[in-house]
XYZ file of C-alpha atoms in Angstrom:
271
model
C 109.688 229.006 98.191
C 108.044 226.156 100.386
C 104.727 226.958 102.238
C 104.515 226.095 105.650
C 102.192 222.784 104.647
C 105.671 221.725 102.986
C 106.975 218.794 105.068
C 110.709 219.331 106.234
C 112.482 216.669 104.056
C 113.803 213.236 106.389
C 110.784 214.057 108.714
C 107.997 211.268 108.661
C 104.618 212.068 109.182
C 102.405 210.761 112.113
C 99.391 208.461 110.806
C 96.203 210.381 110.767
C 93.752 207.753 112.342
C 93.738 205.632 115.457
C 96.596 203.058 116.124
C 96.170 199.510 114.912
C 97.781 198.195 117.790
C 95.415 196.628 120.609
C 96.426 197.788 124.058
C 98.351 195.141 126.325
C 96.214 193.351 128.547
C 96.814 193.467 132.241
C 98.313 190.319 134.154
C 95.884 187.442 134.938
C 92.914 188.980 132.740
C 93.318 186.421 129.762
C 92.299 182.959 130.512
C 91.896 179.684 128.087
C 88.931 178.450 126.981
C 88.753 174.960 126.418
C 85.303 174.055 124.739
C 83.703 171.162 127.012
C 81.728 168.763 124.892
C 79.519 166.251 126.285
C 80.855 162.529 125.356
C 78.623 161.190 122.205
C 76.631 158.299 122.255
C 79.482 155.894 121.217
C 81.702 157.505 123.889
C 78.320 157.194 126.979
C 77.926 153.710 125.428
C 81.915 152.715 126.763
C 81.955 154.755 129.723
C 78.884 152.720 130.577
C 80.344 149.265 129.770
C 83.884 149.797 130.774
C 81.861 151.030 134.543
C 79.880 147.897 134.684
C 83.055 145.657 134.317
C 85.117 147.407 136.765
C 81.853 146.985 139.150
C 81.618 143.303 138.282
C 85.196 142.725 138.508
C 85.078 143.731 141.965
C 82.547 142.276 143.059
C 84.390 139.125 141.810
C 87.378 139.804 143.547
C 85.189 140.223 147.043
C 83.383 137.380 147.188
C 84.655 134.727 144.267
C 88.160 134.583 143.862
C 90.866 133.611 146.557
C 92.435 136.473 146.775
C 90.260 137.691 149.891
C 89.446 134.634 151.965
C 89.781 134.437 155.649
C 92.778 132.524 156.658
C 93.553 133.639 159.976
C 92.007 134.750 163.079
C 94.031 136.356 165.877
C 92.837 137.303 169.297
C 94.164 139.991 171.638
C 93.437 141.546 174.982
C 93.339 138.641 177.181
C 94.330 137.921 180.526
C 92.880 135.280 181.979
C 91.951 133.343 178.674
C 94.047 132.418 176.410
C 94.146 133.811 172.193
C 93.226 129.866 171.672
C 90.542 129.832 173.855
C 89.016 133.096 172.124
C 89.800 132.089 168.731
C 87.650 128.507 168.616
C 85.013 129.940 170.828
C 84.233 132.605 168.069
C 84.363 129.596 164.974
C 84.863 132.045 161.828
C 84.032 130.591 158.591
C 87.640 129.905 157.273
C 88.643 130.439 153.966
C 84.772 131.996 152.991
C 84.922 135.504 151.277
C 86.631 138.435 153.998
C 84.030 140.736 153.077
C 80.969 137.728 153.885
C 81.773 137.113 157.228
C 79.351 138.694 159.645
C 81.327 140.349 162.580
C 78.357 141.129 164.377
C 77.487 137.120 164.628
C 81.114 136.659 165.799
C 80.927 138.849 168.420
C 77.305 137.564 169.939
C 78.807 134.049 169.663
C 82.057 135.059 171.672
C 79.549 136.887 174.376
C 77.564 134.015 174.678
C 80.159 131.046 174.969
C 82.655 133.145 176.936
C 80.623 135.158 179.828
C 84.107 136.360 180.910
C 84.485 138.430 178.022
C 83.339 142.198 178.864
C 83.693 143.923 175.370
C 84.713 142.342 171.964
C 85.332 144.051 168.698
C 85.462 142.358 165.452
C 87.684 143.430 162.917
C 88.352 142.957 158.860
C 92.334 143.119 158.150
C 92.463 142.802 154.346
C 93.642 140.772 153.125
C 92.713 137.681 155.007
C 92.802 137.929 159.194
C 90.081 138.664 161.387
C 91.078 140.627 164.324
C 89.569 139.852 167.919
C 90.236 142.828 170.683
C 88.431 141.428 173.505
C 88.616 142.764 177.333
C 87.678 140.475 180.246
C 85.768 141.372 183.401
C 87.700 141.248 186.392
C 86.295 140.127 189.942
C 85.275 142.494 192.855
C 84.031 139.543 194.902
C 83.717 136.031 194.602
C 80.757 133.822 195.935
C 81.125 130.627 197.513
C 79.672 127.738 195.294
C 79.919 124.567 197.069
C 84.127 123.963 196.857
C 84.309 126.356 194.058
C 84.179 130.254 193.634
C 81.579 132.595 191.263
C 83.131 135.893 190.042
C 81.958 138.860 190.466
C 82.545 141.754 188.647
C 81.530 145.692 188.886
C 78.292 145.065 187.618
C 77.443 142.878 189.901
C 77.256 139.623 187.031
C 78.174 136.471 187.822
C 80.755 135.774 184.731
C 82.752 132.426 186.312
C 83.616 130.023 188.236
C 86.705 128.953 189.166
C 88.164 126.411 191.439
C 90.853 128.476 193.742
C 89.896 131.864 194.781
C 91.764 134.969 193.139
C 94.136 136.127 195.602
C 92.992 139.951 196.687
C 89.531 139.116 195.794
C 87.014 139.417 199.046
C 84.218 137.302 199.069
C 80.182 138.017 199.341
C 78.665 136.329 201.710
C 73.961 137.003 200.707
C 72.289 135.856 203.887
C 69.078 137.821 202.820
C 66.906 134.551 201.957
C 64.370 135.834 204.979
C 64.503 139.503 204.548
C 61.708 141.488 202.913
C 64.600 143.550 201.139
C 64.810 140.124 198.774
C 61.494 140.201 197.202
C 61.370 144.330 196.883
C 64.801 144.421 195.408
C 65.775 141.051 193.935
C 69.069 139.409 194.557
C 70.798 140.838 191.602
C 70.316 144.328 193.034
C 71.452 143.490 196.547
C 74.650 141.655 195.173
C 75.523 145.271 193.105
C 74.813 147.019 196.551
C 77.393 145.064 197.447
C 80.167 145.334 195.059
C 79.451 149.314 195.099
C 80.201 149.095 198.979
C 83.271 146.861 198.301
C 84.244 149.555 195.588
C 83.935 153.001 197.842
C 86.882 152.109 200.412
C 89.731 153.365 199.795
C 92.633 151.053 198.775
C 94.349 151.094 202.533
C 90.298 149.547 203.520
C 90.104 147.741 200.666
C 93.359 146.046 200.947
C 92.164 144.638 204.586
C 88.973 143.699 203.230
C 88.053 139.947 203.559
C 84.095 139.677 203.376
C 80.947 141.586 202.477
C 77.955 140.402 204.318
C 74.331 141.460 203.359
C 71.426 140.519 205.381
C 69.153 143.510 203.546
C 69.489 146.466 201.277
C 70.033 148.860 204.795
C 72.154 146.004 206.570
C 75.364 145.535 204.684
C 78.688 144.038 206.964
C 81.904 144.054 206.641
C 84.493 141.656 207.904
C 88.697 143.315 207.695
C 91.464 141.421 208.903
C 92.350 141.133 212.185
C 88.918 139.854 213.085
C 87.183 143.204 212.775
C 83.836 144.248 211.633
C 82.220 147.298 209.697
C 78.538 148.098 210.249
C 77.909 149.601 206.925
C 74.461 150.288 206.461
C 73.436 151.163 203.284
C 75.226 151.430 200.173
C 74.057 155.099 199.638
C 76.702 158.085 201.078
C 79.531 155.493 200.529
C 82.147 158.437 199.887
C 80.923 159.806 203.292
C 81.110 156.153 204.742
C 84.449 155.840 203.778
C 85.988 158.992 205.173
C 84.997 158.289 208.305
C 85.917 154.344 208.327
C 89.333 155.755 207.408
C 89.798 158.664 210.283
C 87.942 155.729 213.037
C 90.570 153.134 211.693
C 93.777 155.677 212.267
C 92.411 157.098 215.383
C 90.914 153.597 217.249
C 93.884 150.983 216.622
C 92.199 148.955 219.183
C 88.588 149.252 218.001
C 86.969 145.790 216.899
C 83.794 146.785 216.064
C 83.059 150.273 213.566
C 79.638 151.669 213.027
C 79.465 153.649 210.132
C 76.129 153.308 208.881
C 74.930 157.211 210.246
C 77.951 158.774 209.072
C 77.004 161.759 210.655
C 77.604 159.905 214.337
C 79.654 156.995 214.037
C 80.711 154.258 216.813
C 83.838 152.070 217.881
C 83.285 149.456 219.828
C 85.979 146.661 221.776
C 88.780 148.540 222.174
């Protein structure tokens, strides 16, 4: 008779020691190792060479061959002048190197040979165009030289002179040769007193507008249509100035003569 150690015949027994099998790894936690080796010396020795052509083959391609050469310059942003006019005035190097030409001495040579010119910006276009933006200046006022006329614009610069008058423009009329206001302020500052008083009306003033007339600093005139006349002042409070001038010329459709240089106690006169 069997003993109990007897195994059961068909039954298989159950290895004694631990399982060979390695436990499954969980999802994402194995990642590939590839071994990073530092190039040898033959390997440094081509990166090195095939770096310095690239670098001189560029270099080549800027400045030697004809593949980037300036060929055409175009202007735009101009009202007054013409793309021509802009164009020879700035006299780029044609057909030297795109990447050569120095933008900077463009644009000082535009500034200085066109004084109408406000702002100009000098542009590459690859392959072979030069770009000119420009903007002009436009007149405020315009100054009486002789039978011609000298723009002014917001700044108070003179920038031109042409031979008919803008239509719209007012003129300035500087009668301050005698006044003290000349030699403590200069004539450049009283002429932008004036184009700031020109530029505070409102458009419905401004539209009437014919002449600013400055004796001094405090005593600036002006001159609408219709023959009447604005005792300004001052260029300071302008925004106050104007308000007023606008509520005197609704309310006083006869006045002739405005005084708006206290704005606090203003005067019509000639009604």
């Amino acid at each position: 008779m069997a003993g109990p150690a007897t195994a059961r015949r068909g039954e298989k027994k159950s290895p004694s020691g631990p399982s060979s099998a390695a436990p499954p790894r969980a999802p994402g936690s194995w990642r590939a190792r590839i071994p990073l080796r530092a190039p040898g010396r033959r390997g440094l020795i081509i990166i090195l060479v095939t770096a310095a052509l690239l670098g001189a083959f560029g270099v080549w391609v800027l400045y030697a061959s004809n593949w980037l050469r300036l060929e055409r310059v175009r202007a735009t942003g101009t009202a007054v002048l013409t793309p021509h006019e802009v164009v020879a005035a700035a006299h780029a190097p044609m057909n030297e190197p795109l990447a050569s030409v120095d933008t900077d001495a463009l644009a000082r040579r535009l500034r200085a040979r066109l004084p109408r010119l406000k702002t100009v910006d000098v542009e590459r276009s690859w392959p072979h165009t030069i770009g000119l933006k420009v903007t002009e200046r436009k007149p405020e006022l315009l100054m009486r030289a002789g039978g011609r006329f000298v723009e002014v614009d917001a700044e108070g610069v003179r920038f031109a002179t042409v031979s008919a008058a803008p239509r719209g423009v007012p003129l300035l009329e500087m009668t301050a040769s005698d006044s003290p206001s000349l030699h403590q302020f200069g004539i450049d500052r009283l002429r932008r007193a004036a184009v700031t008083v020109a530029r505070d009306l409102p458009p419905a003033v401004r539209t009437d507008l014919r002449k600013v007339r400055v004796r001094s600093y405090d005593a600036v005139t002006l001159e609408l249509t219709g023959g009447r006349t604005v005792a300004w002042g001052s260029r300071e409070e302008g925004a106050e100035k104007a308000k007023v001038l606008t509520a005197l010329l609704k309310a006083a459709h006869d006045g002739r003569h405005f005084d708006v240089s206290v704005p606090s106690a203003p005067a019509v006169s000639g009604s």
